[in-house]
């Protein structure tokens, strides 16, 4: 891949559920789900950016298969709320 990893952090990944009108854990689970490893990638030829979040499930940790809970391009004009 021609993407470059810019940074990585542990974070709880939440997505807004319009039907419930609340934030829910990405990939299912509960509010007590383990944090994810969230990484910011840069693709220089296209000057584009992408966020990827991976959470290790207890039954997958032994096999080393992370569960992708977020794979999102960052577009110009993206609105960010902390």
CSV table of N, CA, C and O in Angstrom, one decimal:
chain,number,residue,atom,x,y,z
A,1,UNK,N,0.8,-1.2,0.0
A,1,UNK,CA,0.0,0.0,0.0
A,1,UNK,C,0.9,1.2,0.0
A,1,UNK,O,2.0,1.3,0.6
A,2,UNK,N,0.4,2.3,-0.6
A,2,UNK,CA,1.2,3.5,-0.6
A,2,UNK,C,0.7,4.5,0.5
A,2,UNK,O,1.1,5.7,0.4
A,3,UNK,N,0.0,4.0,1.4
A,3,UNK,CA,-0.4,4.8,2.6
A,3,UNK,C,0.7,4.8,3.6
A,3,UNK,O,1.4,3.9,3.8
A,4,UNK,N,0.8,5.9,4.3
A,4,UNK,CA,1.7,6.1,5.4
A,4,UNK,C,1.0,6.3,6.7
A,4,UNK,O,0.0,7.1,6.8
A,5,UNK,N,1.4,5.5,7.7
A,5,UNK,CA,0.8,5.7,9.1
A,5,UNK,C,1.3,7.0,9.7
A,5,UNK,O,2.5,7.1,9.8
A,6,UNK,N,0.4,7.9,10.1
A,6,UNK,CA,0.9,9.1,10.7
A,6,UNK,C,0.9,9.1,12.2
A,6,UNK,O,1.7,9.6,12.8
A,7,UNK,N,-0.2,8.5,12.7
A,7,UNK,CA,-0.2,8.4,14.2
A,7,UNK,C,-1.2,7.3,14.6
A,7,UNK,O,-2.0,6.8,13.8
A,8,UNK,N,-1.1,6.9,15.9
A,8,UNK,CA,-2.0,5.8,16.4
A,8,UNK,C,-2.3,6.2,17.8
A,8,UNK,O,-1.5,6.7,18.5
A,9,UNK,N,-3.6,5.8,18.2
A,9,UNK,CA,-4.0,6.1,19.6
A,9,UNK,C,-5.1,5.1,20.0
A,9,UNK,O,-5.7,4.5,19.2
A,10,UNK,N,-5.2,4.9,21.3
A,10,UNK,CA,-6.2,4.0,21.9
A,10,UNK,C,-7.4,4.9,22.1
A,10,UNK,O,-7.3,6.0,22.7
A,11,UNK,N,-8.6,4.5,21.7
A,11,UNK,CA,-9.8,5.3,21.8
A,11,UNK,C,-11.0,4.4,21.8
A,11,UNK,O,-11.0,3.3,21.2
A,12,UNK,N,-12.1,4.9,22.4
A,12,UNK,CA,-13.4,4.3,22.3
A,12,UNK,C,-14.1,4.8,21.0
A,12,UNK,O,-14.2,6.1,20.9
A,13,UNK,N,-14.5,4.0,20.1
A,13,UNK,CA,-15.0,4.4,18.8
A,13,UNK,C,-16.6,4.3,18.9
A,13,UNK,O,-17.1,3.3,19.2
A,14,UNK,N,-17.2,5.5,18.8
A,14,UNK,CA,-18.7,5.5,18.8
A,14,UNK,C,-19.2,6.1,17.5
A,14,UNK,O,-18.6,6.9,16.9
A,15,UNK,N,-20.4,5.6,17.1
A,15,UNK,CA,-21.1,6.1,15.9
A,15,UNK,C,-22.5,6.6,16.4
A,15,UNK,O,-23.1,6.0,17.2
A,16,UNK,N,-22.9,7.6,15.7
A,16,UNK,CA,-24.3,8.2,16.1
A,16,UNK,C,-25.3,7.3,15.4
A,16,UNK,O,-25.3,7.2,14.2
A,17,UNK,N,-26.3,6.8,16.2
A,17,UNK,CA,-27.4,6.1,15.6
A,17,UNK,C,-28.6,7.0,15.6
A,17,UNK,O,-29.2,7.4,16.6
A,18,UNK,N,-29.0,7.4,14.4
A,18,UNK,CA,-30.1,8.3,14.2
A,18,UNK,C,-31.4,7.7,14.7
A,18,UNK,O,-32.3,8.5,15.3
A,19,UNK,N,-31.6,6.4,14.6
A,19,UNK,CA,-32.9,5.8,15.1
A,19,UNK,C,-33.0,5.9,16.6
A,19,UNK,O,-34.1,6.0,17.1
A,20,UNK,N,-31.9,5.7,17.3
A,20,UNK,CA,-31.9,5.8,18.7
A,20,UNK,C,-31.6,7.1,19.3
A,20,UNK,O,-31.7,7.4,20.5
A,21,UNK,N,-31.1,8.0,18.4
A,21,UNK,CA,-30.8,9.4,18.8
A,21,UNK,C,-29.7,9.4,19.9
A,21,UNK,O,-29.8,10.2,20.9
A,22,UNK,N,-28.7,8.5,19.7
A,22,UNK,CA,-27.6,8.5,20.7
A,22,UNK,C,-26.4,7.8,20.1
A,22,UNK,O,-26.4,7.2,19.0
A,23,UNK,N,-25.3,8.0,20.8
A,23,UNK,CA,-24.0,7.4,20.4
A,23,UNK,C,-23.9,6.0,20.9
A,23,UNK,O,-24.2,5.7,22.0
A,24,UNK,N,-23.5,5.1,20.0
A,24,UNK,CA,-23.4,3.7,20.3
A,24,UNK,C,-22.0,3.2,19.9
A,24,UNK,O,-21.4,3.7,19.0
A,25,UNK,N,-21.5,2.2,20.6
A,25,UNK,CA,-20.2,1.6,20.3
A,25,UNK,C,-20.1,1.1,18.9
A,25,UNK,O,-21.0,0.4,18.4
A,26,UNK,N,-19.1,1.5,18.1
A,26,UNK,CA,-18.9,1.0,16.8
A,26,UNK,C,-18.6,-0.5,16.8
A,26,UNK,O,-17.9,-1.0,17.7
A,27,UNK,N,-19.2,-1.3,15.9
A,27,UNK,CA,-19.0,-2.7,15.8
A,27,UNK,C,-19.8,-3.5,16.8
A,27,UNK,O,-19.5,-4.7,17.1
A,28,UNK,N,-20.8,-2.9,17.4
A,28,UNK,CA,-21.6,-3.5,18.5
A,28,UNK,C,-20.9,-3.5,19.8
A,28,UNK,O,-19.9,-2.8,20.0
A,29,UNK,N,-21.3,-4.3,20.7
A,29,UNK,CA,-20.7,-4.3,22.0
A,29,UNK,C,-21.5,-3.4,23.0
A,29,UNK,O,-22.5,-2.8,22.6
A,30,UNK,N,-20.9,-3.2,24.1
A,30,UNK,CA,-21.5,-2.3,25.1
A,30,UNK,C,-20.6,-1.1,25.4
A,30,UNK,O,-19.4,-1.0,24.9
A,31,UNK,N,-21.0,-0.3,26.3
A,31,UNK,CA,-20.2,0.9,26.7
A,31,UNK,C,-18.9,0.5,27.4
A,31,UNK,O,-18.0,1.2,27.4
A,32,UNK,N,-18.9,-0.8,27.9
A,32,UNK,CA,-17.7,-1.3,28.5
A,32,UNK,C,-16.8,-2.0,27.6
A,32,UNK,O,-15.8,-2.7,28.0
A,33,UNK,N,-17.0,-2.0,26.3
A,33,UNK,CA,-16.2,-2.7,25.3
A,33,UNK,C,-14.8,-2.1,25.4
A,33,UNK,O,-14.6,-0.9,25.7
A,34,UNK,N,-13.8,-3.0,25.1
A,34,UNK,CA,-12.4,-2.5,25.2
A,34,UNK,C,-12.1,-1.4,24.1
A,34,UNK,O,-12.8,-1.4,23.1
A,35,UNK,N,-11.1,-0.5,24.5
A,35,UNK,CA,-10.8,0.5,23.5
A,35,UNK,C,-10.3,-0.1,22.2
A,35,UNK,O,-9.8,-1.2,22.2
A,36,UNK,N,-10.3,0.7,21.1
A,36,UNK,CA,-9.8,0.3,19.8
A,36,UNK,C,-8.4,1.0,19.6
A,36,UNK,O,-8.1,2.0,20.2
A,37,UNK,N,-7.7,0.4,18.7
A,37,UNK,CA,-6.5,1.1,18.2
A,37,UNK,C,-6.9,1.9,17.0
A,37,UNK,O,-7.3,1.3,16.0
A,38,UNK,N,-6.9,3.2,17.1
A,38,UNK,CA,-7.3,4.1,15.9
A,38,UNK,C,-6.1,4.7,15.3
A,38,UNK,O,-5.2,5.2,16.0
A,39,UNK,N,-6.0,4.5,14.0
A,39,UNK,CA,-4.8,4.9,13.2
A,39,UNK,C,-5.2,5.9,12.1
A,39,UNK,O,-6.2,5.7,11.5
A,40,UNK,N,-4.4,6.9,11.9
A,40,UNK,CA,-4.6,7.9,10.8
A,40,UNK,C,-3.5,7.6,9.7
A,40,UNK,O,-2.3,7.6,10.0
A,41,UNK,N,-4.1,7.4,8.5
A,41,UNK,CA,-3.2,7.1,7.4
A,41,UNK,C,-3.3,8.2,6.4
A,41,UNK,O,-4.3,8.8,6.2
A,42,UNK,N,-2.2,8.4,5.7
A,42,UNK,CA,-2.1,9.4,4.6
A,42,UNK,C,-1.7,8.7,3.3
A,42,UNK,O,-0.8,7.9,3.3
A,43,UNK,N,-2.4,9.1,2.2
A,43,UNK,CA,-2.1,8.5,0.9
A,43,UNK,C,-1.5,9.7,0.1
A,43,UNK,O,-2.3,10.5,-0.5
A,44,UNK,N,-0.2,9.9,0.0
A,44,UNK,CA,0.4,11.1,-0.6
A,44,UNK,C,0.0,11.3,-2.1
A,44,UNK,O,-0.3,12.4,-2.4
A,45,UNK,N,0.0,10.2,-2.9
A,45,UNK,CA,-0.4,10.5,-4.3
A,45,UNK,C,-1.7,11.2,-4.5
A,45,UNK,O,-1.9,12.0,-5.4
A,46,UNK,N,-2.7,10.9,-3.7
A,46,UNK,CA,-4.0,11.5,-3.8
A,46,UNK,C,-4.2,12.6,-2.7
A,46,UNK,O,-5.3,13.2,-2.7
A,47,UNK,N,-3.2,12.8,-1.8
A,47,UNK,CA,-3.3,13.7,-0.7
A,47,UNK,C,-4.6,13.4,0.0
A,47,UNK,O,-5.4,14.4,0.3
A,48,UNK,N,-4.9,12.2,0.4
A,48,UNK,CA,-6.1,11.8,1.1
A,48,UNK,C,-5.7,11.2,2.4
A,48,UNK,O,-4.6,10.7,2.6
A,49,UNK,N,-6.7,11.2,3.3
A,49,UNK,CA,-6.5,10.7,4.7
A,49,UNK,C,-7.6,9.7,5.0
A,49,UNK,O,-8.7,9.8,4.5
A,50,UNK,N,-7.3,8.8,5.9
A,50,UNK,CA,-8.3,7.7,6.3
A,50,UNK,C,-8.0,7.4,7.8
A,50,UNK,O,-6.9,7.2,8.2
A,51,UNK,N,-9.1,7.2,8.5
A,51,UNK,CA,-9.1,6.7,9.9
A,51,UNK,C,-9.5,5.2,9.9
A,51,UNK,O,-10.5,4.8,9.2
A,52,UNK,N,-8.7,4.4,10.6
A,52,UNK,CA,-9.0,3.0,10.7
A,52,UNK,C,-9.0,2.7,12.2
A,52,UNK,O,-8.0,3.0,12.9
A,53,UNK,N,-10.1,2.0,12.7
A,53,UNK,CA,-10.1,1.6,14.1
A,53,UNK,C,-10.3,0.1,14.2
A,53,UNK,O,-11.1,-0.5,13.5
A,54,UNK,N,-9.4,-0.5,15.0
A,54,UNK,CA,-9.4,-2.0,15.1
A,54,UNK,C,-9.6,-2.3,16.6
A,54,UNK,O,-8.8,-1.9,17.4
A,55,UNK,N,-10.5,-3.2,16.9
A,55,UNK,CA,-10.7,-3.7,18.3
A,55,UNK,C,-10.4,-5.2,18.3
A,55,UNK,O,-10.9,-5.9,17.5
A,56,UNK,N,-9.6,-5.6,19.3
A,56,UNK,CA,-9.4,-7.0,19.5
A,56,UNK,C,-10.5,-7.6,20.4
A,56,UNK,O,-10.7,-7.1,21.5
A,57,UNK,N,-11.1,-8.6,19.9
A,57,UNK,CA,-12.1,-9.3,20.7
A,57,UNK,C,-11.4,-10.3,21.5
A,57,UNK,O,-10.5,-10.9,21.0
A,58,UNK,N,-11.9,-10.6,22.7
A,58,UNK,CA,-11.2,-11.6,23.5
A,58,UNK,C,-11.0,-13.0,22.8
A,58,UNK,O,-9.9,-13.6,22.9
A,59,UNK,N,-12.0,-13.5,22.0
A,59,UNK,CA,-11.8,-14.8,21.4
A,59,UNK,C,-10.9,-14.7,20.2
A,59,UNK,O,-10.4,-15.7,19.6
A,60,UNK,N,-10.6,-13.4,19.7
A,60,UNK,CA,-9.7,-13.3,18.5
A,60,UNK,C,-8.3,-12.9,18.9
A,60,UNK,O,-7.4,-13.0,18.1
A,61,UNK,N,-8.0,-12.5,20.1
A,61,UNK,CA,-6.7,-12.1,20.5
A,61,UNK,C,-5.7,-13.2,20.4
A,61,UNK,O,-4.6,-12.9,19.9
A,62,UNK,N,-6.1,-14.4,20.7
A,62,UNK,CA,-5.1,-15.5,20.6
A,62,UNK,C,-4.7,-15.7,19.1
A,62,UNK,O,-3.6,-16.1,18.8
A,63,UNK,N,-5.6,-15.5,18.2
A,63,UNK,CA,-5.4,-15.7,16.8
A,63,UNK,C,-4.8,-14.4,16.1
A,63,UNK,O,-4.4,-14.5,15.0
A,64,UNK,N,-4.9,-13.3,16.8
A,64,UNK,CA,-4.3,-12.1,16.3
A,64,UNK,C,-5.1,-11.4,15.2
A,64,UNK,O,-4.6,-10.7,14.4
A,65,UNK,N,-6.5,-11.6,15.2
A,65,UNK,CA,-7.3,-11.0,14.1
A,65,UNK,C,-8.1,-9.9,14.7
A,65,UNK,O,-9.0,-10.1,15.4
A,66,UNK,N,-7.7,-8.6,14.4
A,66,UNK,CA,-8.4,-7.5,14.9
A,66,UNK,C,-9.8,-7.3,14.2
A,66,UNK,O,-9.9,-7.7,13.1
A,67,UNK,N,-10.7,-6.8,14.9
A,67,UNK,CA,-12.0,-6.5,14.4
A,67,UNK,C,-12.1,-5.1,13.9
A,67,UNK,O,-11.9,-4.2,14.8
A,68,UNK,N,-12.3,-4.8,12.7
A,68,UNK,CA,-12.3,-3.4,12.1
A,68,UNK,C,-13.7,-2.8,12.5
A,68,UNK,O,-14.7,-3.3,12.1
A,69,UNK,N,-13.6,-1.7,13.3
A,69,UNK,CA,-14.9,-1.1,13.7
A,69,UNK,C,-15.1,0.3,13.0
A,69,UNK,O,-16.1,0.9,13.1
A,70,UNK,N,-14.0,0.8,12.4
A,70,UNK,CA,-14.0,2.0,11.7
A,70,UNK,C,-13.1,2.0,10.5
A,70,UNK,O,-11.9,1.6,10.7
A,71,UNK,N,-13.5,2.4,9.3
A,71,UNK,CA,-12.7,2.6,8.2
A,71,UNK,C,-13.3,3.7,7.4
A,71,UNK,O,-14.2,3.6,6.6
A,72,UNK,N,-12.8,4.9,7.6
A,72,UNK,CA,-13.5,6.1,7.2
A,72,UNK,C,-12.5,7.1,6.5
A,72,UNK,O,-11.6,7.6,7.1
A,73,UNK,N,-12.8,7.5,5.3
A,73,UNK,CA,-12.0,8.6,4.6
A,73,UNK,C,-12.4,9.9,5.3
A,73,UNK,O,-13.5,10.1,5.8
A,74,UNK,N,-11.4,10.8,5.4
A,74,UNK,CA,-11.6,12.1,5.9
A,74,UNK,C,-11.6,13.1,4.8
A,74,UNK,O,-10.6,13.3,4.1
A,75,UNK,N,-12.8,13.6,4.5
A,75,UNK,CA,-13.0,14.5,3.4
A,75,UNK,C,-12.9,16.0,3.8
A,75,UNK,O,-13.1,16.3,5.0
A,76,UNK,N,-12.5,16.8,2.9
A,76,UNK,CA,-12.5,18.3,3.1
A,76,UNK,C,-13.9,18.7,3.6
A,76,UNK,O,-14.9,18.3,3.1
A,77,UNK,N,-13.9,19.6,4.6
A,77,UNK,CA,-15.1,20.1,5.2
A,77,UNK,C,-15.7,19.2,6.3
A,77,UNK,O,-16.8,19.5,6.7
A,78,UNK,N,-15.0,18.2,6.7
A,78,UNK,CA,-15.5,17.3,7.7
A,78,UNK,C,-15.7,18.1,9.0
A,78,UNK,O,-14.9,18.9,9.4
A,79,UNK,N,-16.9,17.9,9.7
A,79,UNK,CA,-17.1,18.6,10.9
A,79,UNK,C,-16.7,17.7,12.1
A,79,UNK,O,-17.1,16.5,12.1
A,80,UNK,N,-16.0,18.2,13.0
A,80,UNK,CA,-15.4,17.5,14.1
A,80,UNK,C,-16.0,18.0,15.4
A,80,UNK,O,-16.1,19.2,15.6
A,81,UNK,N,-16.5,17.1,16.2
A,81,UNK,CA,-17.0,17.5,17.6
A,81,UNK,C,-16.2,16.6,18.6
A,81,UNK,O,-16.2,15.4,18.4
A,82,UNK,N,-15.7,17.3,19.6
A,82,UNK,CA,-15.0,16.5,20.7
A,82,UNK,C,-16.0,16.1,21.7
A,82,UNK,O,-16.9,16.8,22.1
